[in-house]
mmCIF file with all atom_site columns, C-alpha atoms in Angstrom:
data_model
loop_
_atom_site.group_PDB
_atom_site.id
_atom_site.type_symbol
_atom_site.label_atom_id
_atom_site.label_alt_id
_atom_site.label_comp_id
_atom_site.label_asym_id
_atom_site.label_entity_id
_atom_site.label_seq_id
_atom_site.pdbx_PDB_ins_code
_atom_site.Cartn_x
_atom_site.Cartn_y
_atom_site.Cartn_z
_atom_site.occupancy
_atom_site.B_iso_or_equiv
_atom_site.pdbx_formal_charge
_atom_site.auth_seq_id
_atom_site.auth_comp_id
_atom_site.auth_asym_id
_atom_site.auth_atom_id
_atom_site.pdbx_PDB_model_num
ATOM 1  C CA . UNK B 1 1  ? 108.861 255.853 87.428  1.00 52.00 ? 1  UNK B CA 1
ATOM 2  C CA . UNK B 1 2  ? 111.482 253.969 89.203  1.00 50.00 ? 2  UNK B CA 1
ATOM 3  C CA . UNK B 1 3  ? 111.198 251.028 91.489  1.00 58.00 ? 3  UNK B CA 1
ATOM 4  C CA . UNK B 1 4  ? 113.251 248.365 92.978  1.00 56.00 ? 4  UNK B CA 1
ATOM 5  C CA . UNK B 1 5  ? 116.125 249.930 94.970  1.00 59.00 ? 5  UNK B CA 1
ATOM 6  C CA . UNK B 1 6  ? 116.655 246.876 96.622  1.00 58.00 ? 6  UNK B CA 1
ATOM 7  C CA . UNK B 1 7  ? 117.557 245.221 93.040  1.00 55.00 ? 7  UNK B CA 1
ATOM 8  C CA . UNK B 1 8  ? 120.887 245.349 91.038  1.00 59.00 ? 8  UNK B CA 1
ATOM 9  C CA . UNK B 1 9  ? 119.483 248.099 88.867  1.00 65.00 ? 9  UNK B CA 1
ATOM 10 C CA . UNK B 1 10 ? 116.357 250.321 89.131  1.00 66.00 ? 10 UNK B CA 1
ATOM 11 C CA . UNK B 1 11 ? 113.894 249.681 86.746  1.00 69.00 ? 11 UNK B CA 1
ATOM 12 C CA . UNK B 1 12 ? 111.904 252.128 84.761  1.00 72.00 ? 12 UNK B CA 1
ATOM 13 C CA . UNK B 1 13 ? 108.711 252.204 82.904  1.00 71.00 ? 13 UNK B CA 1
ATOM 14 C CA . UNK B 1 14 ? 106.476 254.897 81.309  1.00 76.00 ? 14 UNK B CA 1
ATOM 15 C CA . UNK B 1 15 ? 103.897 256.051 83.775  1.00 79.00 ? 15 UNK B CA 1
ATOM 16 C CA . UNK B 1 16 ? 101.401 256.324 81.185  1.00 87.00 ? 16 UNK B CA 1
ATOM 17 C CA . UNK B 1 17 ? 100.979 252.668 80.986  1.00 83.00 ? 17 UNK B CA 1
ATOM 18 C CA . UNK B 1 18 ? 99.440  252.615 84.427  1.00 84.00 ? 18 UNK B CA 1
ATOM 19 C CA . UNK B 1 19 ? 97.033  255.245 83.056  1.00 87.00 ? 19 UNK B CA 1
ATOM 20 C CA . UNK B 1 20 ? 96.307  253.961 79.815  1.00 89.00 ? 20 UNK B CA 1
ATOM 21 C CA . UNK B 1 21 ? 95.727  250.283 81.116  1.00 89.00 ? 21 UNK B CA 1
ATOM 22 C CA . UNK B 1 22 ? 93.411  251.393 84.072  1.00 90.00 ? 22 UNK B CA 1
ATOM 23 C CA . UNK B 1 23 ? 95.779  249.978 86.243  1.00 86.00 ? 23 UNK B CA 1
ATOM 24 C CA . UNK B 1 24 ? 96.525  250.938 90.077  1.00 84.00 ? 24 UNK B CA 1
ATOM 25 C CA . UNK B 1 25 ? 100.140 251.251 91.568  1.00 79.00 ? 25 UNK B CA 1
ATOM 26 C CA . UNK B 1 26 ? 101.194 251.193 94.925  1.00 78.00 ? 26 UNK B CA 1
ATOM 27 C CA . UNK B 1 27 ? 104.420 251.911 96.719  1.00 77.00 ? 27 UNK B CA 1
ATOM 28 C CA . UNK B 1 28 ? 105.852 251.289 100.021 1.00 78.00 ? 28 UNK B CA 1
ATOM 29 C CA . UNK B 1 29 ? 108.622 253.275 101.705 1.00 79.00 ? 29 UNK B CA 1
ATOM 30 C CA . UNK B 1 30 ? 109.774 251.666 104.931 1.00 81.00 ? 30 UNK B CA 1
ATOM 31 C CA . UNK B 1 31 ? 111.633 254.326 106.205 1.00 81.00 ? 31 UNK B CA 1
ATOM 32 C CA . UNK B 1 32 ? 108.912 256.917 105.564 1.00 84.00 ? 32 UNK B CA 1
ATOM 33 C CA . UNK B 1 33 ? 106.368 254.936 107.153 1.00 87.00 ? 33 UNK B CA 1
ATOM 34 C CA . UNK B 1 34 ? 108.506 254.217 110.451 1.00 89.00 ? 34 UNK B CA 1
ATOM 35 C CA . UNK B 1 35 ? 109.162 258.171 110.382 1.00 91.00 ? 35 UNK B CA 1
ATOM 36 C CA . UNK B 1 36 ? 105.532 258.923 109.894 1.00 93.00 ? 36 UNK B CA 1
ATOM 37 C CA . UNK B 1 37 ? 103.427 256.156 111.084 1.00 93.00 ? 37 UNK B CA 1
ATOM 38 C CA . UNK B 1 38 ? 105.101 254.035 113.484 1.00 95.00 ? 38 UNK B CA 1
ATOM 39 C CA . UNK B 1 39 ? 102.002 252.285 114.476 1.00 96.00 ? 39 UNK B CA 1
ATOM 40 C CA . UNK B 1 40 ? 101.252 251.309 111.108 1.00 94.00 ? 40 UNK B CA 1
ATOM 41 C CA . UNK B 1 41 ? 104.806 249.960 110.753 1.00 92.00 ? 41 UNK B CA 1
ATOM 42 C CA . UNK B 1 42 ? 104.244 247.899 113.710 1.00 95.00 ? 42 UNK B CA 1
ATOM 43 C CA . UNK B 1 43 ? 100.616 246.458 112.485 1.00 95.00 ? 43 UNK B CA 1
ATOM 44 C CA . UNK B 1 44 ? 102.216 245.761 109.153 1.00 92.00 ? 44 UNK B CA 1
ATOM 45 C CA . UNK B 1 45 ? 105.472 243.925 110.991 1.00 93.00 ? 45 UNK B CA 1
ATOM 46 C CA . UNK B 1 46 ? 102.670 241.759 113.057 1.00 96.00 ? 46 UNK B CA 1
ATOM 47 C CA . UNK B 1 47 ? 100.838 240.814 110.068 1.00 95.00 ? 47 UNK B CA 1
ATOM 48 C CA . UNK B 1 48 ? 103.951 239.861 107.915 1.00 93.00 ? 48 UNK B CA 1
ATOM 49 C CA . UNK B 1 49 ? 105.364 237.548 110.888 1.00 95.00 ? 49 UNK B CA 1
ATOM 50 C CA . UNK B 1 50 ? 101.954 236.152 111.128 1.00 97.00 ? 50 UNK B CA 1
ATOM 51 C CA . UNK B 1 51 ? 101.971 235.317 107.329 1.00 96.00 ? 51 UNK B CA 1
ATOM 52 C CA . UNK B 1 52 ? 105.539 233.648 107.561 1.00 93.00 ? 52 UNK B CA 1
ATOM 53 C CA . UNK B 1 53 ? 104.427 231.733 110.666 1.00 95.00 ? 53 UNK B CA 1
ATOM 54 C CA . UNK B 1 54 ? 101.341 230.357 109.211 1.00 97.00 ? 54 UNK B CA 1
ATOM 55 C CA . UNK B 1 55 ? 102.888 229.590 105.876 1.00 95.00 ? 55 UNK B CA 1
ATOM 56 C CA . UNK B 1 56 ? 101.119 232.253 103.724 1.00 96.00 ? 56 UNK B CA 1
ATOM 57 C CA . UNK B 1 57 ? 104.642 233.826 103.020 1.00 92.00 ? 57 UNK B CA 1
ATOM 58 C CA . UNK B 1 58 ? 107.643 231.527 102.591 1.00 91.00 ? 58 UNK B CA 1
ATOM 59 C CA . UNK B 1 59 ? 111.136 233.155 103.507 1.00 89.00 ? 59 UNK B CA 1
ATOM 60 C CA . UNK B 1 60 ? 114.018 231.397 101.563 1.00 91.00 ? 60 UNK B CA 1
ATOM 61 C CA . UNK B 1 61 ? 117.182 230.706 104.212 1.00 93.00 ? 61 UNK B CA 1
ATOM 62 C CA . UNK B 1 62 ? 120.224 229.252 103.312 1.00 95.00 ? 62 UNK B CA 1
ATOM 63 C CA . UNK B 1 63 ? 122.356 228.389 106.314 1.00 96.00 ? 63 UNK B CA 1
ATOM 64 C CA . UNK B 1 64 ? 125.929 228.507 105.982 1.00 96.00 ? 64 UNK B CA 1
ATOM 65 C CA . UNK B 1 65 ? 129.120 227.908 108.508 1.00 97.00 ? 65 UNK B CA 1
ATOM 66 C CA . UNK B 1 66 ? 130.893 231.023 109.688 1.00 97.00 ? 66 UNK B CA 1
ATOM 67 C CA . UNK B 1 67 ? 133.865 230.228 107.432 1.00 97.00 ? 67 UNK B CA 1
ATOM 68 C CA . UNK B 1 68 ? 131.639 231.247 104.448 1.00 96.00 ? 68 UNK B CA 1
ATOM 69 C CA . UNK B 1 69 ? 131.113 234.764 105.606 1.00 96.00 ? 69 UNK B CA 1
ATOM 70 C CA . UNK B 1 70 ? 133.065 236.439 103.278 1.00 95.00 ? 70 UNK B CA 1
ATOM 71 C CA . UNK B 1 71 ? 131.281 234.434 100.330 1.00 94.00 ? 71 UNK B CA 1
ATOM 72 C CA . UNK B 1 72 ? 128.205 235.294 101.546 1.00 94.00 ? 72 UNK B CA 1
ATOM 73 C CA . UNK B 1 73 ? 129.197 238.958 101.624 1.00 93.00 ? 73 UNK B CA 1
ATOM 74 C CA . UNK B 1 74 ? 130.213 238.585 97.997  1.00 93.00 ? 74 UNK B CA 1
ATOM 75 C CA . UNK B 1 75 ? 126.747 237.389 97.293  1.00 91.00 ? 75 UNK B CA 1
ATOM 76 C CA . UNK B 1 76 ? 124.938 240.133 99.148  1.00 89.00 ? 76 UNK B CA 1
ATOM 77 C CA . UNK B 1 77 ? 127.440 242.726 97.483  1.00 89.00 ? 77 UNK B CA 1
ATOM 78 C CA . UNK B 1 78 ? 126.470 241.247 93.888  1.00 89.00 ? 78 UNK B CA 1
ATOM 79 C CA . UNK B 1 79 ? 122.837 241.951 94.665  1.00 81.00 ? 79 UNK B CA 1
ATOM 80 C CA . UNK B 1 80 ? 122.346 238.514 92.748  1.00 79.00 ? 80 UNK B CA 1
ATOM 81 C CA . UNK B 1 81 ? 120.980 236.424 95.551  1.00 84.00 ? 81 UNK B CA 1
ATOM 82 C CA . UNK B 1 82 ? 117.875 236.059 97.196  1.00 83.00 ? 82 UNK B CA 1
ATOM 83 C CA . UNK B 1 83 ? 116.376 235.240 100.396 1.00 86.00 ? 83 UNK B CA 1
ATOM 84 C CA . UNK B 1 84 ? 118.259 235.444 103.787 1.00 91.00 ? 84 UNK B CA 1
ATOM 85 C CA . UNK B 1 85 ? 121.607 233.855 104.851 1.00 94.00 ? 85 UNK B CA 1
ATOM 86 C CA . UNK B 1 86 ? 122.411 232.627 108.394 1.00 96.00 ? 86 UNK B CA 1
ATOM 87 C CA . UNK B 1 87 ? 125.843 232.270 109.324 1.00 96.00 ? 87 UNK B CA 1
ATOM 88 C CA . UNK B 1 88 ? 126.180 229.311 111.862 1.00 97.00 ? 88 UNK B CA 1
ATOM 89 C CA . UNK B 1 89 ? 129.014 229.782 114.274 1.00 95.00 ? 89 UNK B CA 1
ATOM 90 C CA . UNK B 1 90 ? 128.735 226.267 115.503 1.00 94.00 ? 90 UNK B CA 1
ATOM 91 C CA . UNK B 1 91 ? 129.384 224.598 112.470 1.00 85.00 ? 91 UNK B CA 1
#
């Protein structure tokens, strides 16, 4: 199995581990859900936004001046960053 296609490197592990440990593995493919069940995606989006709004889920946001756009791009390309970046055009 492979997971983590948003990460720097895909991570693999033996699928038998799930079976041997009586575990459950679930996946979520945003593109597939959007194409095949847009109403489900809408519900998931509403629930996710509510979780952010009520503090159940925290989103790390870094605000940087627009002049740092090149640096932010390098961070995103390196895939070593986490959270979200906002460029402040008035700073």
